[in-house]
Coordinates of C-alpha atoms and ligand atoms in Angstrom, one line a residue:
Chain A
M1 CA 127.2 79.6 108.7
P2 CA 128.9 81.6 105.9
S3 CA 128.7 85.3 106.1
D4 CA 128.3 85.8 102.5
A5 CA 124.3 85.0 102.8
A6 CA 122.1 87.9 102.3
L7 CA 119.6 86.4 104.9
S8 CA 120.5 83.5 107.0
F9 CA 118.5 82.3 110.1
S10 CA 118.9 79.5 112.8
A11 CA 117.0 77.6 115.3
L12 CA 113.9 80.0 114.5
N13 CA 110.9 78.9 116.7
A14 CA 107.8 81.0 116.9
F15 CA 104.6 80.4 119.1
Y16 CA 101.0 81.6 118.7
G17 CA 100.1 81.7 122.7
D18 CA 100.9 78.5 124.0
S19 CA 101.1 76.6 120.3
H20 CA 104.6 76.1 119.3
I21 CA 104.3 76.4 115.6
L22 CA 108.0 76.8 114.0
H23 CA 110.3 74.2 115.4
D24 CA 114.1 75.2 114.7
V25 CA 113.9 76.4 111.2
S26 CA 117.0 77.1 109.8
L27 CA 117.7 78.6 106.3
E28 CA 119.7 80.8 104.3
V29 CA 119.7 82.6 100.8
A30 CA 122.6 84.0 99.0
P31 CA 122.6 87.3 97.3
G32 CA 120.7 87.3 93.9
R33 CA 119.1 83.9 94.5
I34 CA 115.5 82.7 95.1
L35 CA 114.8 80.2 97.6
A36 CA 111.1 78.6 97.4
L37 CA 109.7 77.5 100.5
L38 CA 107.0 74.7 100.2
G39 CA 104.8 73.1 102.3
R40 CA 101.3 72.2 102.8
N41 CA 98.2 74.6 103.9
G42 CA 99.2 75.1 107.6
A43 CA 102.6 74.1 107.6
G44 CA 103.8 77.2 109.0
K45 CA 105.0 79.1 106.3
T46 CA 103.2 82.6 106.8
T47 CA 104.4 82.2 110.3
C48 CA 108.0 82.0 109.2
M49 CA 107.6 85.0 107.0
N50 CA 105.9 87.0 109.6
A51 CA 108.4 85.8 112.4
L52 CA 111.1 87.2 110.1
A53 CA 109.5 90.4 109.2
G54 CA 109.3 91.1 113.1
L55 CA 105.3 91.0 113.0
L56 CA 105.3 87.7 115.2
T57 CA 107.3 88.7 118.5
S58 CA 106.8 85.7 120.0
R59 CA 110.1 83.8 118.4
T60 CA 113.5 82.9 119.5
G61 CA 116.5 82.4 117.1
R62 CA 119.1 84.2 115.2
I63 CA 118.4 86.3 112.3
L64 CA 121.3 87.7 110.1
L65 CA 120.5 90.3 107.5
N66 CA 124.1 90.5 105.6
G67 CA 125.8 89.5 108.6
R68 CA 123.8 91.8 110.8
D69 CA 121.9 90.5 113.9
I70 CA 118.3 91.8 113.4
S71 CA 116.8 89.5 115.7
A72 CA 115.8 91.8 118.1
F73 CA 114.6 94.8 115.7
S74 CA 111.3 96.4 115.6
P75 CA 109.3 95.5 112.4
E76 CA 110.1 99.2 111.2
A77 CA 113.9 98.5 111.8
I78 CA 113.6 95.4 110.0
C79 CA 112.3 96.7 106.8
R80 CA 114.8 99.8 107.2
A81 CA 117.5 97.6 107.3
G82 CA 116.8 96.0 103.8
L83 CA 114.2 93.2 104.6
A84 CA 111.0 93.9 102.9
L85 CA 107.6 91.7 103.1
V86 CA 105.0 90.9 100.3
P87 CA 102.7 89.6 102.6
Q88 CA 99.9 86.7 102.0
G89 CA 96.7 88.5 100.9
R90 CA 98.5 91.4 99.6
R91 CA 97.4 93.9 102.6
I92 CA 98.1 97.1 100.4
F93 CA 96.3 100.1 102.1
R94 CA 93.1 100.1 100.8
S95 CA 92.0 103.7 101.3
L96 CA 95.1 104.9 99.8
S97 CA 95.9 105.8 96.2
V98 CA 98.5 103.6 94.3
E99 CA 101.1 106.7 94.5
E100 CA 100.2 106.9 98.4
N101 CA 100.9 103.3 98.7
L102 CA 104.2 103.8 97.2
A103 CA 104.8 107.4 99.2
V104 CA 104.0 106.0 102.7
A105 CA 106.6 103.0 102.0
R106 CA 109.4 104.8 100.6
C107 CA 112.9 104.6 102.0
P108 CA 114.3 108.0 100.4
R109 CA 117.8 107.6 100.8
P110 CA 118.9 104.0 101.6
P111 CA 122.2 103.3 103.2
D112 CA 125.0 101.0 102.2
G113 CA 124.4 101.2 98.5
R114 CA 121.0 99.7 98.4
V115 CA 119.0 100.6 95.3
A116 CA 116.2 103.1 95.5
W117 CA 113.5 102.2 93.5
T118 CA 111.6 105.4 92.1
D119 CA 107.9 105.4 91.4
E120 CA 109.0 105.3 87.6
D121 CA 110.9 102.5 88.1
I122 CA 108.0 100.6 89.8
Y123 CA 105.7 102.0 86.8
G124 CA 108.1 100.5 84.3
L125 CA 107.7 97.0 86.0
F126 CA 104.0 97.4 86.2
P127 CA 102.5 99.8 83.5
R128 CA 99.1 99.2 84.7
L129 CA 100.1 100.8 88.2
K130 CA 100.9 103.9 86.2
E131 CA 97.7 104.2 84.4
R132 CA 95.9 103.7 88.1
R133 CA 98.0 105.8 90.2
R134 CA 95.5 108.1 91.6
H135 CA 93.0 105.3 92.2
P136 CA 92.0 104.0 95.5
A137 CA 94.1 100.8 95.9
G138 CA 91.3 98.9 97.4
L139 CA 89.0 99.2 94.5
M140 CA 91.8 97.5 92.1
S141 CA 91.7 93.8 91.0
G142 CA 93.7 91.0 92.8
G143 CA 96.2 91.3 90.4
E144 CA 96.8 94.8 90.3
Q145 CA 96.8 94.6 94.3
Q146 CA 99.7 92.0 93.9
M147 CA 101.6 94.3 91.9
L148 CA 101.2 97.3 94.2
A149 CA 102.4 95.2 96.9
I150 CA 105.4 93.9 95.2
G151 CA 106.0 97.9 94.1
R152 CA 105.3 98.9 97.9
A153 CA 108.1 96.2 99.4
L154 CA 110.5 97.4 96.5
V155 CA 110.5 101.4 97.5
T156 CA 111.6 100.4 100.8
A157 CA 114.9 99.5 98.9
P158 CA 115.2 95.8 100.3
R159 CA 118.2 93.6 99.9
V160 CA 116.1 90.4 100.4
L161 CA 112.3 90.3 99.7
L162 CA 110.1 87.9 101.4
M163 CA 107.0 87.0 98.9
D164 CA 104.3 85.1 100.7
E165 CA 102.1 83.5 98.1
P166 CA 101.9 85.9 95.4
T167 CA 100.3 84.4 92.7
E168 CA 97.3 83.3 95.4
G169 CA 93.9 83.5 93.6
L170 CA 95.4 85.4 90.1
A171 CA 94.5 84.2 86.7
P172 CA 97.3 82.1 84.8
Q173 CA 98.2 85.1 82.6
I174 CA 98.9 87.4 85.9
V175 CA 100.8 84.4 87.4
A176 CA 103.0 84.4 84.3
E177 CA 103.5 88.0 84.6
V178 CA 104.4 88.1 88.3
G179 CA 106.8 85.2 87.8
G180 CA 108.7 87.2 84.7
I181 CA 108.9 89.9 87.5
V182 CA 110.6 87.6 90.2
G183 CA 113.0 86.8 87.6
R184 CA 113.8 90.5 86.7
L185 CA 114.2 91.1 90.6
R186 CA 117.0 88.6 91.0
A187 CA 118.6 89.8 87.7
A188 CA 118.6 93.3 89.8
G189 CA 120.5 91.5 92.8
L190 CA 117.8 90.9 95.2
S191 CA 117.3 87.7 97.0
V192 CA 113.7 86.5 97.5
I193 CA 112.2 83.7 99.5
L194 CA 109.2 82.8 97.8
V195 CA 106.3 80.8 99.3
E196 CA 104.3 79.0 97.1
Q197 CA 101.5 76.8 96.5
H198 CA 102.1 76.7 92.6
M199 CA 104.8 73.9 92.9
A200 CA 105.4 74.2 88.7
F201 CA 105.6 77.9 89.1
A202 CA 108.0 77.8 92.2
L203 CA 110.3 75.1 90.9
K204 CA 110.8 77.2 87.6
L205 CA 112.0 80.2 89.3
A206 CA 113.6 78.7 92.5
D207 CA 117.1 78.0 92.6
E208 CA 116.9 76.2 95.9
V209 CA 114.0 74.6 97.6
V210 CA 113.3 74.0 101.4
V211 CA 110.1 72.1 102.5
I212 CA 108.5 72.4 105.6
S213 CA 106.0 70.1 107.3
T214 CA 104.2 71.1 110.6
G215 CA 106.9 73.6 111.4
R216 CA 110.1 71.6 110.6
V217 CA 112.3 71.6 107.9
V218 CA 111.9 68.2 106.2
D219 CA 113.6 68.6 102.8
K220 CA 116.0 70.8 101.2
A221 CA 117.7 70.3 97.5
P222 CA 118.4 72.7 94.5
A223 CA 115.4 72.9 92.4
S224 CA 116.8 71.2 89.8
A225 CA 116.8 67.8 92.2
F226 CA 113.1 68.2 92.8
Q227 CA 112.5 68.5 89.0
A228 CA 114.4 65.5 88.3
D229 CA 112.3 63.6 90.9
P230 CA 108.6 65.0 91.3
A231 CA 108.1 62.2 93.5
R232 CA 110.2 63.7 96.1
L233 CA 108.1 66.8 96.2
E234 CA 104.6 64.5 96.4
E235 CA 106.0 62.7 99.9
H236 CA 105.7 66.1 101.7
L237 CA 103.1 68.0 99.7
G238 CA 100.8 65.7 98.1
V239 CA 97.4 64.6 99.6
H240 CA 97.5 61.5 101.4
Chain B
M26 CA 69.3 142.2 114.6
F27 CA 68.3 139.7 116.9
W28 CA 68.6 137.0 114.4
I29 CA 71.9 138.2 112.8
N30 CA 73.5 138.5 116.0
G31 CA 72.1 135.0 117.1
F32 CA 73.7 133.6 113.9
L33 CA 77.0 135.3 114.5
N34 CA 77.1 134.0 118.0
S35 CA 76.3 130.5 116.6
F36 CA 79.0 130.6 114.1
A37 CA 81.9 131.9 116.6
F38 CA 80.7 129.1 119.0
G39 CA 80.7 126.8 116.4
A40 CA 84.3 127.9 115.6
I41 CA 85.4 127.1 119.0
L42 CA 83.6 123.8 119.2
F43 CA 85.5 123.0 115.9
L44 CA 88.7 123.3 117.4
L45 CA 87.8 121.2 120.6
A46 CA 86.0 118.5 118.6
V47 CA 88.4 117.9 115.6
G48 CA 91.0 116.8 117.9
F49 CA 88.9 114.4 119.7
S50 CA 87.6 113.2 116.7
L51 CA 91.0 112.6 115.0
I52 CA 92.3 110.7 117.9
F53 CA 89.1 108.7 118.4
G54 CA 89.0 107.9 114.6
L55 CA 92.8 107.3 114.0
M56 CA 93.7 105.8 117.2
R57 CA 90.4 104.4 118.8
V58 CA 91.0 106.3 121.8
A59 CA 87.8 108.1 123.4
N60 CA 90.2 110.8 125.2
L61 CA 87.8 111.9 127.5
A62 CA 90.4 114.2 129.2
H63 CA 90.1 116.4 126.1
G64 CA 87.6 119.2 127.7
A65 CA 90.0 119.3 130.2
L66 CA 93.0 120.2 128.2
F67 CA 90.6 122.9 126.4
M68 CA 90.2 124.2 130.0
L69 CA 93.9 124.3 130.6
G70 CA 94.4 126.1 127.6
G71 CA 92.3 128.7 128.4
Y72 CA 94.0 129.2 131.8
I73 CA 97.7 129.1 130.3
A74 CA 96.6 131.9 128.0
T75 CA 95.2 134.1 130.7
S76 CA 98.4 133.8 132.8
A77 CA 100.6 134.4 129.4
V78 CA 98.7 137.4 128.0
G79 CA 101.8 139.5 129.0
L80 CA 103.2 138.0 125.7
G81 CA 100.3 139.6 123.6
F82 CA 97.1 137.7 122.7
A83 CA 98.5 135.7 119.8
G84 CA 101.6 134.9 121.8
A85 CA 99.4 133.7 124.8
V86 CA 97.2 131.6 122.5
L87 CA 100.4 130.1 120.8
V88 CA 101.6 129.1 124.1
A89 CA 98.5 127.8 125.1
G90 CA 98.5 125.5 122.3
A91 CA 102.1 124.1 122.6
A92 CA 101.8 123.7 126.2
C93 CA 98.7 121.7 125.6
A94 CA 100.4 119.8 122.9
V95 CA 103.6 119.0 124.7
F96 CA 101.4 117.9 127.7
G97 CA 99.0 115.7 125.5
G98 CA 102.0 114.0 124.0
I99 CA 103.7 113.0 127.4
L100 CA 100.1 112.0 128.3
E101 CA 99.5 109.6 125.4
R102 CA 103.6 108.3 125.9
T103 CA 103.1 107.6 129.5
L104 CA 99.6 106.6 130.2
I105 CA 97.0 106.5 127.3
R106 CA 98.9 104.0 125.1
R107 CA 98.9 101.5 127.7
L108 CA 95.0 101.7 127.8
A109 CA 95.1 100.6 124.3
G110 CA 92.3 98.4 123.3
R111 CA 90.5 98.5 126.4
E112 CA 87.6 100.7 126.3
L113 CA 86.7 100.9 129.8
A114 CA 90.3 101.3 130.8
Q115 CA 90.3 104.3 128.6
V116 CA 87.2 105.7 129.7
L117 CA 88.0 105.5 133.2
G118 CA 91.6 106.5 132.8
T119 CA 91.0 109.5 130.9
L120 CA 88.1 110.5 132.9
G121 CA 90.2 110.2 135.9
L122 CA 92.8 112.4 134.0
A123 CA 90.3 115.1 133.7
F124 CA 89.5 115.2 137.1
I125 CA 93.2 115.7 137.9
I126 CA 93.8 118.3 135.4
A127 CA 90.7 120.2 136.6
D128 CA 91.6 119.9 140.4
Q129 CA 95.3 121.2 139.7
C130 CA 93.7 124.1 137.6
L131 CA 91.6 125.1 140.8
L132 CA 94.8 124.9 142.7
V133 CA 96.6 127.3 140.4
W134 CA 94.1 129.6 139.2
S135 CA 91.4 129.6 141.9
G136 CA 87.9 129.0 141.8
D137 CA 86.8 132.3 140.4
P138 CA 86.3 133.1 136.5
I139 CA 89.1 134.8 134.9
A140 CA 88.2 137.3 132.2
Q141 CA 90.9 137.9 129.3
P142 CA 90.3 140.6 127.0
A143 CA 90.2 140.1 123.1
P144 CA 93.2 141.4 121.3
E145 CA 93.2 145.1 120.8
A146 CA 92.8 145.0 117.1
L147 CA 89.8 142.8 117.2
R148 CA 87.8 144.5 120.3
G149 CA 85.6 147.1 118.0
A150 CA 83.0 146.0 115.3
V151 CA 83.0 145.7 111.7
G152 CA 80.4 147.3 109.7
F153 CA 78.8 145.5 106.3
G154 CA 75.7 147.3 104.8
G155 CA 74.8 148.8 107.9
I156 CA 74.7 146.0 110.3
V157 CA 77.8 145.9 112.7
F158 CA 79.7 142.8 113.4
P159 CA 82.0 142.1 116.9
A160 CA 85.3 141.8 115.3
Y161 CA 86.5 139.0 117.2
R162 CA 83.6 136.7 116.7
L163 CA 84.2 137.0 113.1
A164 CA 87.8 136.5 113.2
L165 CA 87.1 133.1 115.3
V166 CA 85.2 131.8 112.3
A167 CA 88.0 132.8 110.0
L168 CA 90.6 131.0 112.1
A169 CA 88.4 127.8 112.5
L170 CA 88.4 127.5 108.6
V171 CA 91.9 128.3 108.3
A172 CA 92.4 125.3 110.6
F173 CA 89.7 123.2 108.8
V174 CA 91.7 123.7 105.3
G175 CA 95.1 123.2 107.3
I176 CA 94.1 119.9 109.0
W177 CA 92.5 118.6 105.6
A178 CA 95.8 119.4 103.5
L179 CA 97.7 117.9 106.3
V180 CA 95.7 114.4 106.2
E181 CA 95.2 114.3 102.7
R182 CA 97.9 115.8 100.8
T183 CA 101.2 115.3 102.6
T184 CA 103.2 112.1 102.8
L185 CA 102.9 112.4 106.8
G186 CA 98.9 112.4 106.5
A187 CA 99.1 109.3 104.0
R188 CA 101.3 107.3 106.7
I189 CA 98.8 108.0 109.3
R190 CA 95.9 106.9 107.1
A191 CA 98.2 104.0 106.0
A192 CA 98.4 103.1 109.8
V193 CA 94.7 103.4 110.4
D194 CA 94.3 101.1 107.3
D195 CA 96.5 98.3 108.6
R196 CA 98.8 98.9 111.8
E197 CA 100.8 96.0 111.4
M198 CA 101.5 96.3 107.6
A199 CA 102.3 100.1 108.1
R200 CA 105.1 98.9 110.9
A201 CA 106.2 96.4 108.4
M202 CA 106.6 99.0 105.9
G203 CA 109.2 100.8 107.8
I204 CA 106.1 103.3 109.0
P205 CA 107.0 104.5 112.8
V206 CA 103.4 104.2 113.7
S207 CA 103.9 104.8 117.3
R208 CA 106.1 108.1 116.9
L209 CA 102.6 109.0 114.3
F210 CA 100.1 108.7 117.1
T211 CA 101.8 110.5 119.3
T212 CA 102.1 113.3 116.6
V213 CA 98.3 113.0 116.2
F214 CA 97.6 113.2 120.0
C215 CA 99.9 116.4 119.8
L216 CA 98.0 117.7 117.2
G217 CA 94.5 116.9 119.0
A218 CA 95.7 118.3 122.3
G219 CA 97.1 121.4 120.9
L220 CA 94.1 122.2 119.0
A221 CA 92.2 121.8 122.0
G222 CA 94.4 124.3 124.1
I223 CA 94.1 126.8 121.4
G224 CA 90.4 126.3 121.3
G225 CA 90.5 127.0 125.0
A226 CA 92.6 130.3 124.6
L227 CA 90.6 131.6 121.9
A228 CA 87.0 130.9 123.9
A229 CA 88.5 132.9 126.6
P230 CA 87.4 136.4 125.6
I231 CA 84.1 135.3 124.9
M232 CA 83.5 132.7 127.5
S233 CA 85.9 133.6 130.3
V234 CA 87.8 130.5 132.0
Y235 CA 86.3 129.1 135.2
P236 CA 85.9 125.6 136.8
G237 CA 83.6 123.5 135.1
L238 CA 84.3 124.8 131.9
D239 CA 85.8 121.5 131.1
S240 CA 83.0 119.4 131.8
E241 CA 80.4 121.8 130.2
M242 CA 82.5 121.6 126.8
L243 CA 83.3 117.8 126.9
P244 CA 79.5 116.9 126.1
L245 CA 79.1 119.4 123.2
A246 CA 82.1 117.9 121.7
L247 CA 81.0 114.4 121.9
L248 CA 77.4 115.4 120.3
V249 CA 79.7 117.4 117.6
V250 CA 81.5 113.9 116.9
I251 CA 78.3 111.6 117.0
L252 CA 76.5 114.1 114.7
G253 CA 79.3 114.7 112.2
G254 CA 80.7 110.8 112.3
I255 CA 83.5 109.6 114.1
G256 CA 87.0 110.6 112.4
S257 CA 85.4 113.0 109.8
L258 CA 86.9 116.3 109.3
T259 CA 83.8 117.8 107.2
G260 CA 81.8 116.3 109.8
A261 CA 83.5 117.9 112.4
L262 CA 82.9 121.1 111.1
A263 CA 79.3 120.3 110.1
G264 CA 78.5 119.0 113.4
S265 CA 80.1 122.1 115.1
L266 CA 77.9 124.3 112.9
V267 CA 74.8 122.7 114.1
I268 CA 75.6 122.4 117.7
G269 CA 76.6 125.8 117.5
L270 CA 73.4 126.8 116.3
V271 CA 71.0 124.5 118.1
Y272 CA 73.1 125.7 121.5
T273 CA 73.2 129.4 121.1
F274 CA 69.3 129.7 119.9
G275 CA 68.4 127.3 122.4
Q276 CA 69.9 129.5 125.0
M277 CA 68.2 132.5 123.6
L278 CA 64.8 131.5 123.1
L279 CA 64.2 128.4 125.3
P280 CA 66.8 128.7 128.2
D281 CA 64.9 126.2 130.2
L282 CA 65.0 123.4 127.8
A283 CA 68.3 124.2 126.3
Y284 CA 69.7 120.5 127.2
V285 CA 66.9 118.7 125.9
I286 CA 66.9 120.8 122.3
L287 CA 70.6 119.8 122.4
F288 CA 70.2 116.4 122.8
L289 CA 67.2 116.0 120.5
P290 CA 69.4 116.3 117.1
M291 CA 71.7 113.6 118.5
V292 CA 68.8 111.2 119.5
V293 CA 67.1 111.7 115.8
V294 CA 70.6 111.5 113.9
L295 CA 71.7 108.1 116.0
A296 CA 68.2 106.7 115.0
V297 CA 68.1 107.7 111.2
R298 CA 72.0 107.6 110.7
P299 CA 74.0 106.1 113.4
Q300 CA 77.5 106.9 111.8
G301 CA 76.8 110.5 111.5
F302 CA 76.4 112.7 108.8
F303 CA 80.0 112.2 107.2
G304 CA 80.8 109.2 109.1
R305 CA 81.7 106.0 107.1
Q306 CA 79.5 102.9 107.8
A307 CA 81.5 100.6 110.1
A308 CA 83.7 98.3 108.2
Ligands
ATP402 N1 96.9 83.9 114.6 C1 97.1 82.4 114.7 N2 96.7 82.3 116.0 C2 97.0 81.0 116.3 N3 97.3 80.1 115.8 C3 97.6 80.4 114.1 C4 97.4 81.8 113.8 N4 97.9 81.8 112.5 C5 98.4 80.6 112.1 N5 97.8 79.5 113.1 C6 98.4 78.3 113.3 O1 99.8 78.2 112.9 C7 99.9 77.2 111.9 C8 100.9 77.6 110.8 O2 100.0 78.5 109.9 P1 100.6 79.3 108.7 O3 99.7 80.7 108.4 O4 102.1 80.0 109.1 O5 100.6 78.4 107.6 P2 100.8 78.5 106.1 O6 101.9 77.6 106.0 O7 101.2 79.7 106.0 O8 99.4 78.1 105.5 P3 98.9 78.6 104.1 O9 99.2 77.8 103.0 O10 97.4 78.2 104.5 O11 98.8 80.1 104.1 C9 98.8 76.4 111.4 O12 98.3 75.4 112.3 C10 97.2 77.7 111.7 O13 96.3 77.2 112.3
MG403 MG1 100.3 81.2 104.7

């Protein structure tokens, strides 16, 4: 395993009670790269994200963040170490205002040269959030909540961002906006693991693609290989 | 004169109730723990203040509050967090704790009521337009209002308060955002226990401290919380005021029916507005 990966994990197994959901999943993402994690409904994508973020404690395997072993860390410590989650369904703090959502997650003095995103940086990415900064977050539209979920993850000063279906349920125009943001995050040096159902969206953004099916990695290649051969994705994702 | 005195006594008792009930309400609302040892912490605060009165009245109140806060924090870390999500275990565990605390108090402070003199400066009366008020009771009302504003500012206007609210909204996501939820909940528990201790210490000059004070006050705190709405700060204040009035006038006018009169408003509120005056509808 090369040590220059931003995030790498190997032999990740995860369980819900007795059901064994992830089977020896191994991946790595280099600094400033986007890895798309694709798979059908119920394939185990969210399980994988939550296991990495420490929310699912019933797991085995080794997780390295910038070469540092975070496998045994609590969710709080994983976040402070520079791995941030944009969860499926957004899960912003509904009764807090936009401003407060950012304030509670902020890491004020991030260590080892990580970038501290200020409120102004976030409002620069998402001008709409600035207009709504004193609004209760739970009353905003789905697109605005998604922007807030991304902003909230950024103020924790991450090196690696886990984005679980950030375009789910959004209008096409907002989807395009989110795509633009993901591109800018990569340009800012972040690594992203992007879980997606929108295949075209994911293939356009991603550098690498990993496909999982029933909790196992079944295919792995540069995004260009999948773009050149659409049938290759169909095999694992198409409806049979 | 009868009525004016009755109102002032009601407000003063309401102030004490507020200090007791607000912690119970916050702990219940934020952490989903019904801490039935809360009344025992109130009594413990009263006893500690009587023993610490050599430090001056204010010093004794602060010592009582700090001791109860630390004790509450230890209880939360060692026992109460193990009961998370198990309601019956919480009720039995915290009630058992209340008995143990009460028993230890009996051992240390004996079974006789202990009187606590009001601070020198507040022993007299204050006159307004020909009417005289006991200064200590007025001071209690002022202190409760200060506590209300302070707690409100802490919860609604600081990052610490916002983090607590975030953890209530989505505990798991709060942790994933780096918020030390477990430490926050201990802080809330310390705060509630400390306020109960301060309440007991401040109540001592008007009620004195005696065995059974805990089990007398706890139902009143529960009433306040049910009336006002669980977890609501404004509700705790309004509920304390109402129960203070009902309790005081009930005792003055119809001492035989004091308990009926107390629980009547609760029954009415539960029937008409189960979430309390200021409670949010259960999500
Ligand atoms: N809390 C849970 N308890 C038990 N089983 C669960 C739980 N959550 C998910 N599962 C199961 O784990 C498997 C993987 O679910 P997961 O949510 O990771 O899928 P996913 O790939 O994210 O799907 P989607 O595209 O619908 O979000 C599914 O079979 C699901 O039924
Ligand atoms: Mg999912």
